[in-house]
XYZ file of C-alpha atoms in Angstrom:
583
model
C -62.860 83.272 8.995
C -60.394 81.330 6.807
C -59.207 82.099 3.289
C -60.440 78.667 2.285
C -64.010 79.709 3.078
C -63.730 82.681 0.701
C -62.467 80.470 -2.101
C -65.357 78.064 -1.570
C -67.961 80.883 -1.825
C -68.989 80.846 -5.514
C -70.693 84.248 -5.391
C -67.336 85.970 -4.774
C -65.828 84.768 -8.039
C -62.331 84.149 -6.624
C -59.784 82.019 -8.473
C -56.685 80.764 -6.663
C -53.396 81.550 -8.440
C -50.969 80.470 -5.715
C -50.627 79.697 -1.994
C -52.759 76.572 -1.692
C -50.822 75.500 1.424
C -51.683 78.784 3.175
C -55.487 78.670 2.846
C -56.018 78.066 6.578
C -54.869 81.601 7.376
C -57.375 83.638 9.388
C -58.934 86.734 7.815
C -59.553 89.512 10.332
C -60.610 92.250 7.937
C -60.437 93.579 4.371
C -58.671 96.551 2.752
C -58.840 97.960 -0.775
C -55.767 99.823 -2.006
C -53.854 100.873 -5.096
C -51.055 102.554 -3.153
C -47.516 101.427 -3.926
C -46.830 101.282 -0.161
C -49.989 100.712 1.938
C -48.078 99.490 5.026
C -49.203 102.401 7.258
C -52.800 101.218 6.899
C -52.151 97.513 7.573
C -52.235 95.817 10.979
C -52.058 92.162 9.881
C -54.638 89.534 8.973
C -56.312 91.541 6.179
C -57.406 90.354 2.754
C -55.986 93.074 0.490
C -58.001 93.938 -2.650
C -56.228 95.783 -5.462
C -57.024 96.892 -9.013
C -53.266 96.913 -9.857
C -53.193 100.667 -10.608
C -49.913 100.824 -8.617
C -48.156 98.589 -11.199
C -46.290 100.401 -13.965
C -43.960 97.561 -14.971
C -42.873 94.085 -13.860
C -40.317 95.452 -11.364
C -43.105 96.932 -9.211
C -44.568 93.594 -8.120
C -41.726 92.411 -5.868
C -41.591 95.456 -3.527
C -45.390 95.619 -3.295
C -45.722 91.958 -2.305
C -42.758 92.215 0.087
C -44.513 95.065 1.916
C -47.741 93.067 2.223
C -45.956 89.934 3.474
C -43.983 91.966 6.006
C -47.209 93.463 7.349
C -48.661 89.977 7.891
C -51.663 90.229 5.583
C -53.689 87.049 5.076
C -53.849 87.193 1.289
C -53.984 89.322 -1.845
C -56.905 89.475 -4.315
C -56.177 91.217 -7.637
C -58.945 92.391 -9.990
C -58.951 91.365 -13.663
C -60.961 94.406 -14.820
C -57.904 96.634 -15.455
C -55.314 94.312 -17.050
C -57.253 91.165 -17.829
C -55.014 88.260 -16.815
C -53.000 88.753 -13.619
C -49.349 89.494 -14.541
C -46.927 86.585 -14.147
C -44.462 88.766 -12.205
C -47.088 89.296 -9.495
C -47.807 85.558 -9.325
C -44.087 84.804 -8.971
C -43.568 87.458 -6.268
C -46.450 86.066 -4.220
C -45.047 82.547 -4.546
C -41.634 83.727 -3.308
C -43.192 85.344 -0.220
C -45.737 82.542 0.371
C -48.602 85.020 0.037
C -51.889 83.507 -1.228
C -53.007 85.210 -4.436
C -56.537 85.273 -5.863
C -57.883 86.622 -9.139
C -61.187 88.509 -8.896
C -63.431 88.163 -11.923
C -64.216 91.462 -13.634
C -67.943 91.002 -12.956
C -67.443 90.966 -9.164
C -67.204 94.307 -7.363
C -64.695 94.735 -4.558
C -67.584 96.048 -2.450
C -69.250 92.621 -2.683
C -66.167 90.885 -1.296
C -65.723 93.544 1.397
C -69.322 93.239 2.567
C -69.098 89.436 2.704
C -65.853 89.424 4.731
C -67.054 92.070 7.200
C -70.343 90.247 7.720
C -68.653 86.869 8.295
C -65.937 88.168 10.627
C -68.392 90.227 12.660
C -70.740 87.270 12.933
C -67.997 84.964 14.161
C -66.875 87.461 16.793
C -70.406 87.984 17.986
C -70.986 84.250 18.230
C -67.738 83.757 20.105
C -68.598 86.481 22.604
C -72.156 85.229 23.056
C -70.952 81.693 23.808
C -68.062 82.538 26.104
C -70.223 83.105 29.181
C -71.928 79.727 28.779
C -68.619 77.981 28.165
C -67.104 79.553 31.252
C -70.083 78.416 33.329
C -69.763 74.845 32.027
C -66.033 74.773 32.714
C -66.512 76.059 36.247
C -69.196 73.470 37.040
C -67.277 70.597 35.420
C -63.881 71.429 36.890
C -61.126 69.100 38.014
C -63.016 67.905 41.053
C -65.406 66.218 38.652
C -62.801 64.072 36.945
C -59.414 65.759 36.753
C -57.892 68.089 34.158
C -58.998 65.743 31.370
C -62.612 66.940 31.809
C -61.630 70.550 31.167
C -59.447 69.599 28.215
C -62.299 67.563 26.708
C -64.540 70.637 26.891
C -61.889 72.707 25.131
C -61.917 70.131 22.358
C -65.689 69.859 21.982
C -66.568 73.552 22.464
C -63.621 75.357 20.901
C -62.037 72.628 18.746
C -58.750 73.087 20.600
C -56.261 70.295 21.266
C -54.561 70.919 24.611
C -52.277 69.161 27.088
C -51.138 69.813 30.644
C -47.357 69.445 30.878
C -44.874 69.356 33.724
C -41.912 71.788 33.711
C -39.835 69.082 31.992
C -42.457 68.496 29.275
C -43.905 65.260 30.681
C -47.586 64.908 29.807
C -49.770 65.106 32.905
C -53.141 65.251 31.173
C -54.583 65.367 27.663
C -57.974 65.233 25.996
C -59.075 61.882 24.620
C -56.401 59.463 23.473
C -54.234 62.006 21.646
C -50.885 62.170 23.406
C -48.081 64.613 22.805
C -44.788 62.989 21.714
C -42.113 63.212 24.394
C -39.619 65.284 22.338
C -42.370 67.770 21.442
C -43.378 68.130 25.105
C -39.754 68.690 26.141
C -39.285 71.302 23.411
C -42.464 73.145 24.446
C -41.402 73.107 28.094
C -38.033 74.554 27.096
C -39.739 77.364 25.136
C -42.031 78.072 28.082
C -39.279 78.148 30.711
C -37.089 80.394 28.568
C -39.990 82.810 28.010
C -40.835 82.928 31.725
C -37.201 83.593 32.646
C -37.017 86.516 30.222
C -40.227 88.014 31.610
C -42.269 87.733 28.421
C -45.999 88.049 28.824
C -48.115 84.909 28.456
C -49.384 83.197 26.433
C -46.054 82.269 24.884
C -45.990 81.228 21.226
C -43.805 78.310 20.133
C -43.441 76.395 16.878
C -42.280 72.764 16.990
C -42.026 70.611 13.861
C -43.982 73.220 11.899
C -46.928 73.294 14.338
C -47.795 76.443 16.311
C -48.594 76.167 20.030
C -49.650 78.694 22.666
C -48.315 78.107 26.173
C -50.173 79.258 29.282
C -48.569 79.034 32.754
C -50.464 77.119 35.455
C -49.331 78.580 38.738
C -49.913 77.074 42.156
C -52.561 79.316 43.712
C -53.328 77.330 46.851
C -52.767 78.036 50.503
C -49.058 77.314 50.322
C -48.445 79.194 47.094
C -45.768 81.861 46.847
C -46.903 85.489 46.486
C -46.909 86.710 42.902
C -44.357 89.395 43.779
C -41.694 86.857 44.737
C -38.799 86.003 42.427
C -39.980 83.931 39.459
C -37.156 81.425 40.015
C -38.805 80.168 43.169
C -41.545 78.550 41.085
C -40.434 78.424 37.437
C -38.963 74.924 37.809
C -42.081 73.465 39.394
C -45.065 75.108 37.636
C -47.228 73.165 35.196
C -48.154 74.637 31.823
C -51.084 74.343 29.407
C -50.010 73.757 25.793
C -52.694 74.549 23.203
C -52.241 73.585 19.555
C -53.165 76.996 18.159
C -51.755 80.472 17.681
C -53.453 82.660 20.293
C -51.856 85.885 19.072
C -55.017 86.935 17.221
C -57.569 85.665 19.745
C -60.136 88.133 21.100
C -59.843 89.032 24.812
C -62.903 86.933 25.680
C -61.283 83.715 24.442
C -58.018 84.508 26.231
C -59.986 85.086 29.444
C -61.613 81.694 28.990
C -58.221 79.980 28.710
C -57.006 81.825 31.795
C -60.024 80.403 33.612
C -59.024 76.935 32.444
C -55.537 77.360 33.910
C -57.060 78.428 37.236
C -59.203 75.295 37.335
C -56.187 73.098 36.654
C -54.190 74.995 39.292
C -56.807 73.963 41.842
C -56.191 70.334 40.905
C -52.447 70.911 41.190
C -52.947 72.258 44.713
C -55.007 69.232 45.656
C -52.371 66.798 44.450
C -49.586 68.744 46.143
C -51.513 68.460 49.405
C -51.761 64.684 48.953
C -48.000 64.545 48.407
C -47.321 65.925 51.894
C -47.730 62.430 53.380
C -44.855 61.072 51.327
C -42.763 64.143 51.981
C -43.296 63.786 55.720
C -42.254 60.124 55.636
C -39.075 61.035 53.792
C -38.360 63.882 56.221
C -38.739 61.612 59.230
C -36.411 58.957 57.810
C -33.864 61.588 56.767
C -33.792 63.125 60.246
C -33.323 59.692 61.836
C -30.450 58.869 59.483
C -28.705 62.221 59.949
C -28.957 62.139 63.728
C -27.528 58.611 63.939
C -30.693 56.945 65.255
C -30.535 53.205 66.042
C -31.050 50.985 62.964
C -34.137 49.403 64.565
C -35.851 52.800 64.784
C -34.985 53.584 61.145
C -36.223 50.148 60.074
C -39.555 50.796 61.789
C -40.038 54.014 59.822
C -39.086 52.247 56.594
C -41.743 49.607 57.230
C -44.304 52.410 57.425
C -43.001 54.105 54.275
C -42.653 51.084 52.000
C -46.388 50.227 51.631
C -47.136 53.875 50.781
C -44.411 54.133 48.169
C -44.594 50.601 46.740
C -48.206 49.421 47.069
C -48.510 45.656 47.074
C -44.932 44.832 48.033
C -45.296 45.321 51.784
C -41.613 46.138 52.199
C -38.772 47.340 50.036
C -35.667 45.126 50.148
C -33.534 47.843 48.524
C -33.320 51.633 48.769
C -31.398 54.313 46.943
C -30.680 57.910 47.947
C -30.625 60.777 45.464
C -29.401 64.254 46.436
C -30.081 67.375 44.340
C -29.153 71.022 44.706
C -30.293 74.081 42.738
C -28.045 77.125 42.959
C -28.340 80.587 41.476
C -25.453 82.974 40.906
C -25.674 86.662 41.758
C -24.862 89.570 39.450
C -21.134 89.016 39.960
C -21.435 85.322 39.128
C -21.011 84.098 42.696
C -22.957 80.958 43.503
C -25.713 81.614 46.008
C -29.359 81.106 46.732
C -29.636 83.741 44.039
C -32.333 85.984 42.716
C -33.337 87.028 39.272
C -30.978 89.502 37.735
C -32.379 92.970 38.096
C -34.929 92.029 40.769
C -32.961 93.687 43.536
C -33.086 90.563 45.682
C -29.972 89.101 47.245
C -28.903 85.457 46.992
C -30.031 84.627 50.510
C -33.677 85.411 49.729
C -34.339 82.218 47.743
C -34.585 78.987 49.703
C -32.970 76.392 47.455
C -34.295 73.354 49.321
C -37.988 73.612 48.330
C -37.063 74.394 44.706
C -34.802 71.354 44.523
C -37.451 69.235 46.258
C -40.163 69.983 43.676
C -37.701 69.526 40.837
C -36.350 66.206 42.131
C -39.897 64.873 42.504
C -40.383 65.557 38.798
C -37.000 64.207 37.671
C -37.542 60.873 39.404
C -40.736 60.201 37.451
C -40.240 57.817 34.557
C -40.458 60.146 31.500
C -42.184 57.384 29.518
C -45.083 57.344 32.003
C -47.849 59.941 31.589
C -50.231 61.209 34.238
C -49.718 62.910 37.602
C -50.159 59.760 39.700
C -46.910 58.294 38.400
C -45.167 60.403 41.059
C -47.015 58.710 43.914
C -44.075 56.431 44.756
C -41.528 59.207 45.194
C -40.669 60.645 48.611
C -38.441 63.712 48.725
C -37.380 65.732 51.757
C -35.294 68.870 51.875
C -32.751 70.085 54.364
C -30.985 73.393 54.030
C -30.263 74.034 50.365
C -30.462 70.427 49.160
C -33.240 67.931 48.447
C -32.916 64.278 49.417
C -35.003 61.531 47.803
C -35.573 58.150 49.401
C -36.312 55.799 46.509
C -37.610 52.288 47.291
C -36.717 49.526 44.845
C -38.236 46.107 44.280
C -35.834 43.219 44.741
C -33.143 43.306 42.070
C -34.145 40.735 39.464
C -37.842 40.901 40.411
C -40.428 42.391 38.053
C -40.881 46.086 38.763
C -44.366 47.391 39.643
C -46.263 48.829 36.735
C -48.322 52.030 36.740
C -51.286 50.286 38.399
C -49.254 48.743 41.194
C -49.130 45.277 39.588
C -46.149 43.482 38.119
C -44.659 44.426 34.783
C -44.477 41.603 32.296
C -41.250 40.632 30.562
C -37.776 39.516 31.587
C -36.243 40.398 34.917
C -34.499 43.735 34.981
C -32.468 45.887 37.333
C -34.786 48.663 38.625
C -31.960 50.742 40.128
C -31.561 54.411 39.224
C -28.578 55.492 37.138
C -27.275 59.045 37.186
C -26.405 59.117 33.500
C -29.995 58.435 32.393
C -31.946 60.349 35.046
C -31.366 63.705 33.386
C -31.293 62.622 29.746
C -34.926 63.447 28.977
C -35.091 66.649 31.039
C -31.719 68.294 30.406
C -32.870 70.550 27.549
C -35.965 72.111 29.163
C -34.316 72.478 32.566
C -31.317 74.203 31.008
C -33.734 76.753 29.529
C -35.296 77.339 32.945
C -31.930 77.664 34.666
C -30.834 80.138 31.966
C -27.462 81.799 32.549
C -27.547 82.042 36.331
C -28.805 78.672 37.614
C -27.308 75.200 38.080
C -28.749 71.808 38.973
C -26.400 69.145 40.325
C -27.470 65.645 41.305
C -25.830 62.622 42.943
C -27.051 59.007 43.139
C -26.018 56.387 45.683
C -25.725 52.651 45.239
C -28.649 50.494 46.354
C -28.598 49.392 50.017
C -30.660 46.627 51.580
C -30.607 47.499 55.292
C -31.209 50.544 57.527
C -27.555 50.427 58.522
C -26.592 51.289 54.945
C -28.731 54.409 54.593
C -26.311 56.766 56.345
C -23.502 55.660 54.043
C -25.818 55.920 51.031
C -26.683 59.507 51.973
C -23.020 60.486 52.231
C -22.289 58.633 49.002
C -25.008 60.562 47.157
C -23.717 63.854 48.580
C -20.160 63.087 47.465
C -21.431 62.151 44.008
C -23.294 65.472 43.798
C -20.053 67.332 44.614
C -18.367 65.453 41.774
C -21.185 66.588 39.456
C -20.790 70.171 40.711
C -17.147 70.169 39.598
C -18.204 69.602 35.980
C -19.168 72.293 33.469
C -22.775 72.706 32.391
C -26.113 73.822 33.782
C -27.423 70.317 34.505
C -24.975 67.679 35.805
C -25.227 64.330 37.581
C -22.823 61.731 38.951
C -23.320 58.213 40.268
C -21.816 56.113 43.044
C -19.612 54.166 40.632
C -17.587 57.321 40.001
C -16.585 57.534 43.662
C -14.111 54.678 43.236
C -12.262 56.734 40.633
C -9.848 59.650 40.672
C -12.791 61.941 39.815
C -13.823 61.814 43.478
C -10.633 63.689 44.418
C -10.790 66.412 41.780
C -13.673 68.500 43.252
C -11.765 68.893 46.492
C -8.531 70.222 44.978
C -8.271 73.968 45.826
C -8.763 76.225 42.838
C -5.347 77.861 43.116
C -3.629 74.453 43.236
C -5.702 73.282 40.265
C -4.789 76.337 38.191
C -1.084 76.136 39.024
C -0.886 72.396 38.238
C -2.648 72.631 34.860
C -0.795 75.810 33.848
C 2.607 74.269 34.490
C 1.863 71.276 32.260
C -0.510 72.574 29.603
C 0.230 76.286 29.077
C 3.437 75.615 27.071
C 1.459 73.310 24.779
C -1.409 75.766 24.369
C 0.968 78.591 23.528
C 2.762 76.437 20.969
C -0.551 75.409 19.411
C -1.639 79.030 19.242
C 1.496 80.087 17.388
C 2.037 77.041 15.156
C -1.401 75.351 14.933
C 0.347 72.114 15.841
C -2.598 70.475 17.671
C -0.423 69.200 20.484
C -3.245 69.270 23.048
C -5.616 67.119 20.897
C -2.711 64.788 20.149
C -1.947 64.402 23.864
C -5.599 63.700 24.681
C -5.871 61.036 21.990
C -2.515 59.460 22.912
C -3.612 59.028 26.535
C -7.055 57.813 25.461
C -5.345 55.100 23.386
C -3.312 54.000 26.438
C -0.083 55.116 24.748
C -0.544 52.882 21.697
C 1.304 54.487 18.774
C -0.560 52.585 16.047
C -4.063 53.100 17.454
C -3.428 56.783 18.174
C -1.982 57.399 14.698
C -4.959 55.653 13.082
C -7.477 57.661 15.095
C -5.748 60.949 14.238
C -5.224 59.893 10.583
C -1.478 60.507 10.942
C 1.648 58.614 9.998
C 3.307 57.072 13.061
C 6.434 59.141 12.437
C 4.365 62.350 12.516
C 2.815 61.221 15.807
C 6.257 60.488 17.252
C 7.397 63.983 16.245
C 4.414 65.584 18.019
C 4.880 63.531 21.190
C 8.556 64.405 21.166
C 7.671 68.098 20.926
C 5.271 67.690 23.912
C 8.039 66.112 25.971
C 10.534 68.799 24.946
C 8.178 71.670 25.883
C 7.173 70.205 29.258
C 10.243 68.314 30.349
C 8.157 65.165 30.827
C 8.526 61.615 29.479
C 5.310 60.061 28.133
C 6.792 56.581 28.448
C 6.675 56.946 32.247
C 3.413 56.098 34.036
C 3.800 59.000 36.495
C 4.063 61.592 33.726
C 1.138 60.072 31.827
C -0.948 60.298 34.996
C 0.017 63.942 35.560
C -0.988 64.865 32.016
C -4.248 62.924 32.376
C -5.207 64.759 35.593
C -4.203 68.129 34.170
C -6.483 67.609 31.186
C -9.332 66.535 33.447
C -8.956 69.614 35.675
C -8.517 72.133 32.870
């Protein structure tokens, strides 16, 4: 029951003295005490009744209330029979600790309040247990086959007054009850909490608070024919599992209600299995085209396969005049930090025991879904194959300048737009949750090719995407991407410079500056970076650094003196630029 219900019961004679914003707290029991420290008898959720016999002076209130708040009690009710009005020091202490405080009229016995609370709490538990069997039966007979996850979520709303959503591992909403949708940033934050909890081995449901609202997160694991055994490393599935987010704190739920929610996740897992099975057609098409491209098949044979794939991936267009290739790789480092197929630290598995291709395949299928589009069917136009440790996506595009297909396969209204994929925006909405799932031992790198309009261009697009992914792999961070436009730049060369050459080159140029900065706090390295970024312009660089030009000239002169280089020469500017990029 809630504290609010007690306040609204006139027969109990309760008067609220503070904590109006906390009246929705659940009351799980009642305890009467006049001990100065009753913590050993508290388990959380109680309404504490006290006659204030523990209070000798005003200094006693603060420690007493601090003990109650630390134990997680629901509220405090103080009797007026002993002292008359409740002391102001007790009211102030409760306000500081956000503990609801009630005054109990002297004509009301504590036994009356105790009996009422016990009767109400016991009745609610009995009703919950009596209804759980019927609810479970209704959920099982109205499962996803009868209308998708939304049917189950609607029943949660009508029977248990629970708002719930099915989310992808990146926080994209797959299903929700009614028309209430979860804001994208909230979904991403919840997914991040969930992935971090799974990686640390915490037991579900996982509790998360976003924007002041408490949620309970239940994993939805693939339990179908192709599912991985439960004993396998969690990283084989953590980046592809759905989750059920419930707007409630399940920490004080009885076992029967938790069992009911576990049944809900099993029903939704069945739907996940069904949709994964339907996705095999698109995966097979992508695999066939990939094998033809990699083996150097004649363009006519590749074109024939593309004609089969296009109607499946872009319904209504008949053929796709443009295609892009996206390559992704997920790597895990072992206990020594070496990059490998990887296994969870402490699991005893070696790096070779995780197949990176299937993990990257499931993850790339999710990444390529427009984050602004809800529902599972928005992934129906994505075909991803995997080979070895990498996943390869074949992405069909409408004609550049033509309206892109909307969610229903029609044409989107509005001005013409370029539908091509861009590496810098693909990961923007999913970087935070995926970083939580990758934790300290995983990396995702992704490369995107330019659009091609003929089968002859697919082989080059594949190599282009692979080169772009290598460029992304050379960057710091858990989640990195690079696009085809970066391959016409010096950044294409940097990933292929041997590590020992890279270290020697940067040390020769930058170590003298770093050592000088360490000893004199001269900020030579930041000055050099800004000077090069301003194309050697003294006035612009001085303005950006908020320095006088003479001070800037002194610093640049010191850089040249320490390194033996001349920053007026293009060759030396280029060397410094590359050294900074590789450091």
